[in-house]
């Protein structure tokens, strides 16, 4: 079967894309106003209250060793999808994903939720960027230009 620009279409591609689109629609439908984030204060209260959680620190092992949230286990984000590790993750407890500023954990959260895990991301992570000398500032906090209303 021919695809765009005369390329041969991979067999079963449309079916896989349709299946993935269905998974993504389900994921998006389950995303509430918290966007699957948890703030540090709420996490601390849950931990103090004895709620059974699995804290997963996704930073480099040396950064984990330099300081981590008590009870967190370390697994570098590029290794989370290893089948043996995935099988070891609990499905009876919520996973709280922790990284440097929340960005990497957000990506892993999507993948884990698509695999059926209940998880949230610690918003702003540990509050320290993984790149030395790199600040945690965004477009607005840097005073860069913005336009209000729709684009012309």
mmCIF file of C-alpha atoms in Angstrom:
data_model
loop_
_atom_site.group_PDB
_atom_site.id
_atom_site.type_symbol
_atom_site.label_atom_id
_atom_site.label_comp_id
_atom_site.label_asym_id
_atom_site.label_seq_id
_atom_site.Cartn_x
_atom_site.Cartn_y
_atom_site.Cartn_z
ATOM 1 C CA UNK A 1 0.000 0.000 0.000
ATOM 2 C CA UNK A 2 1.335 3.433 -0.896
ATOM 3 C CA UNK A 3 1.539 6.253 1.670
ATOM 4 C CA UNK A 4 2.350 9.886 1.107
ATOM 5 C CA UNK A 5 4.886 10.795 -1.566
ATOM 6 C CA UNK A 6 4.951 7.251 -2.955
ATOM 7 C CA UNK A 7 6.427 5.624 0.180
ATOM 8 C CA UNK A 8 5.318 2.111 1.049
ATOM 9 C CA UNK A 9 3.083 2.130 4.118
ATOM 10 C CA UNK A 10 4.149 -0.170 6.922
ATOM 11 C CA UNK A 11 1.626 -3.009 7.433
ATOM 12 C CA UNK A 12 -0.567 -2.439 10.471
ATOM 13 C CA UNK A 13 0.603 1.151 10.993
ATOM 14 C CA UNK A 14 -2.891 2.651 10.816
ATOM 15 C CA UNK A 15 -4.209 0.114 13.312
ATOM 16 C CA UNK A 16 -1.348 0.878 15.740
ATOM 17 C CA UNK A 17 -1.867 4.617 15.330
ATOM 18 C CA UNK A 18 -5.575 4.211 16.001
ATOM 19 C CA UNK A 19 -4.845 2.147 19.123
ATOM 20 C CA UNK A 20 -2.332 4.716 20.387
ATOM 21 C CA UNK A 21 -4.752 7.551 19.664
ATOM 22 C CA UNK A 22 -7.353 5.733 21.771
ATOM 23 C CA UNK A 23 -4.878 5.374 24.647
ATOM 24 C CA UNK A 24 -3.962 9.039 24.410
ATOM 25 C CA UNK A 25 -7.637 10.090 24.382
ATOM 26 C CA UNK A 26 -8.201 8.021 27.538
ATOM 27 C CA UNK A 27 -5.140 9.580 29.167
ATOM 28 C CA UNK A 28 -6.338 13.089 28.330
ATOM 29 C CA UNK A 29 -9.868 12.343 29.550
ATOM 30 C CA UNK A 30 -8.408 11.255 32.913
ATOM 31 C CA UNK A 31 -6.386 14.447 33.287
ATOM 32 C CA UNK A 32 -8.053 16.664 35.838
ATOM 33 C CA UNK A 33 -7.357 20.223 36.900
ATOM 34 C CA UNK A 34 -4.207 19.133 38.779
ATOM 35 C CA UNK A 35 -2.676 17.767 35.511
ATOM 36 C CA UNK A 36 -1.369 14.800 37.559
ATOM 37 C CA UNK A 37 0.857 17.058 39.666
ATOM 38 C CA UNK A 38 1.250 17.113 43.433
ATOM 39 C CA UNK A 39 2.708 20.061 45.324
ATOM 40 C CA UNK A 40 5.483 19.539 47.862
ATOM 41 C CA UNK A 41 3.292 20.543 50.820
ATOM 42 C CA UNK A 42 0.572 18.059 49.891
ATOM 43 C CA UNK A 43 3.119 15.282 49.414
ATOM 44 C CA UNK A 44 4.644 16.048 52.797
ATOM 45 C CA UNK A 45 1.188 15.898 54.450
ATOM 46 C CA UNK A 46 0.409 12.558 52.766
ATOM 47 C CA UNK A 47 3.733 11.134 53.915
ATOM 48 C CA UNK A 48 3.232 12.399 57.478
ATOM 49 C CA UNK A 49 -0.272 10.904 57.435
ATOM 50 C CA UNK A 50 1.135 7.492 56.589
ATOM 51 C CA UNK A 51 -0.412 7.200 53.138
ATOM 52 C CA UNK A 52 1.202 4.291 51.309
ATOM 53 C CA UNK A 53 3.095 5.787 48.372
ATOM 54 C CA UNK A 54 5.992 4.777 46.190
ATOM 55 C CA UNK A 55 8.393 7.681 45.716
ATOM 56 C CA UNK A 56 10.485 7.274 42.583
ATOM 57 C CA UNK A 57 13.460 9.616 42.165
ATOM 58 C CA UNK A 58 14.375 9.817 38.473
ATOM 59 C CA UNK A 59 17.526 11.901 38.794
ATOM 60 C CA UNK A 60 21.087 10.751 38.209
ATOM 61 C CA UNK A 61 22.236 8.355 40.957
ATOM 62 C CA UNK A 62 24.898 10.798 42.183
ATOM 63 C CA UNK A 63 22.262 13.532 42.584
ATOM 64 C CA UNK A 64 20.012 11.111 44.480
ATOM 65 C CA UNK A 65 22.935 10.246 46.793
ATOM 66 C CA UNK A 66 23.561 13.973 47.382
ATOM 67 C CA UNK A 67 20.070 14.338 48.843
ATOM 68 C CA UNK A 68 16.654 12.800 48.274
ATOM 69 C CA UNK A 69 13.221 12.680 49.856
ATOM 70 C CA UNK A 70 13.184 10.097 52.663
ATOM 71 C CA UNK A 71 11.847 6.759 51.445
ATOM 72 C CA UNK A 72 12.398 7.507 47.742
ATOM 73 C CA UNK A 73 13.938 4.851 45.546
ATOM 74 C CA UNK A 74 16.385 5.800 42.824
ATOM 75 C CA UNK A 75 16.005 4.889 39.168
ATOM 76 C CA UNK A 76 17.468 7.050 36.414
ATOM 77 C CA UNK A 77 14.713 8.158 34.056
ATOM 78 C CA UNK A 78 16.259 6.489 30.997
ATOM 79 C CA UNK A 79 16.027 3.108 32.781
ATOM 80 C CA UNK A 80 12.434 3.264 34.033
ATOM 81 C CA UNK A 81 11.009 1.378 31.059
ATOM 82 C CA UNK A 82 13.297 -1.630 31.568
ATOM 83 C CA UNK A 83 10.884 -4.594 31.766
ATOM 84 C CA UNK A 84 12.360 -5.974 34.995
ATOM 85 C CA UNK A 85 12.051 -2.644 36.737
ATOM 86 C CA UNK A 86 8.516 -2.046 35.475
ATOM 87 C CA UNK A 87 7.492 -5.416 36.907
ATOM 88 C CA UNK A 88 8.898 -4.393 40.292
ATOM 89 C CA UNK A 89 6.792 -1.227 40.545
ATOM 90 C CA UNK A 90 3.766 -1.534 42.830
ATOM 91 C CA UNK A 91 0.328 -1.258 41.293
ATOM 92 C CA UNK A 92 -1.432 -1.038 44.652
ATOM 93 C CA UNK A 93 0.155 2.304 45.611
ATOM 94 C CA UNK A 94 0.335 5.641 43.897
ATOM 95 C CA UNK A 95 3.709 6.437 42.382
ATOM 96 C CA UNK A 96 5.090 9.910 43.019
ATOM 97 C CA UNK A 97 7.672 10.780 40.378
ATOM 98 C CA UNK A 98 10.481 13.122 41.372
ATOM 99 C CA UNK A 99 13.094 14.749 39.184
ATOM 100 C CA UNK A 100 14.981 18.046 39.056
ATOM 101 C CA UNK A 101 12.228 20.538 38.149
ATOM 102 C CA UNK A 102 9.287 18.323 37.116
ATOM 103 C CA UNK A 103 9.873 18.205 33.382
ATOM 104 C CA UNK A 104 11.409 14.744 33.035
ATOM 105 C CA UNK A 105 9.019 13.227 35.557
ATOM 106 C CA UNK A 106 6.085 14.610 33.555
ATOM 107 C CA UNK A 107 7.243 12.694 30.494
ATOM 108 C CA UNK A 108 7.700 9.450 32.438
ATOM 109 C CA UNK A 109 4.299 9.966 34.089
ATOM 110 C CA UNK A 110 2.560 9.879 30.706
ATOM 111 C CA UNK A 111 4.232 6.598 29.784
ATOM 112 C CA UNK A 112 3.514 4.974 33.150
ATOM 113 C CA UNK A 113 -0.134 6.073 33.110
ATOM 114 C CA UNK A 114 -0.531 4.639 29.617
ATOM 115 C CA UNK A 115 0.750 1.363 31.092
ATOM 116 C CA UNK A 116 -1.914 1.495 33.809
ATOM 117 C CA UNK A 117 0.034 2.889 36.778
ATOM 118 C CA UNK A 118 -1.448 5.468 39.112
ATOM 119 C CA UNK A 119 1.107 8.247 39.378
ATOM 120 C CA UNK A 120 1.633 11.944 39.864
ATOM 121 C CA UNK A 121 4.595 14.256 39.451
ATOM 122 C CA UNK A 122 6.101 16.347 42.215
ATOM 123 C CA UNK A 123 5.484 19.824 40.785
ATOM 124 C CA UNK A 124 8.807 21.666 40.412
ATOM 125 C CA UNK A 125 10.624 18.483 41.459
ATOM 126 C CA UNK A 126 13.543 19.004 43.785
ATOM 127 C CA UNK A 127 13.708 22.599 42.581
ATOM 128 C CA UNK A 128 17.175 22.347 41.103
ATOM 129 C CA UNK A 129 17.968 22.196 37.387
ATOM 130 C CA UNK A 130 20.205 19.352 36.192
ATOM 131 C CA UNK A 131 22.429 21.730 34.226
ATOM 132 C CA UNK A 132 24.995 23.639 36.307
ATOM 133 C CA UNK A 133 24.454 27.378 36.181
ATOM 134 C CA UNK A 134 21.035 27.028 34.552
ATOM 135 C CA UNK A 135 18.272 28.941 36.315
ATOM 136 C CA UNK A 136 14.673 27.839 36.617
ATOM 137 C CA UNK A 137 13.050 30.741 34.879
ATOM 138 C CA UNK A 138 10.411 30.925 32.202
ATOM 139 C CA UNK A 139 9.478 33.312 29.448
ATOM 140 C CA UNK A 140 7.397 35.592 31.668
ATOM 141 C CA UNK A 141 9.782 35.680 34.635
ATOM 142 C CA UNK A 142 12.559 36.714 32.244
ATOM 143 C CA UNK A 143 10.435 39.642 31.065
ATOM 144 C CA UNK A 144 10.347 38.510 27.444
ATOM 145 C CA UNK A 145 7.631 39.901 25.161
ATOM 146 C CA UNK A 146 4.082 38.568 25.178
ATOM 147 C CA UNK A 147 0.998 39.434 23.155
ATOM 148 C CA UNK A 148 -2.508 39.366 24.561
ATOM 149 C CA UNK A 149 -5.406 37.958 22.603
ATOM 150 C CA UNK A 150 -5.281 35.738 19.516
ATOM 151 C CA UNK A 151 -2.635 36.005 16.848
ATOM 152 C CA UNK A 152 -3.667 38.177 13.891
#
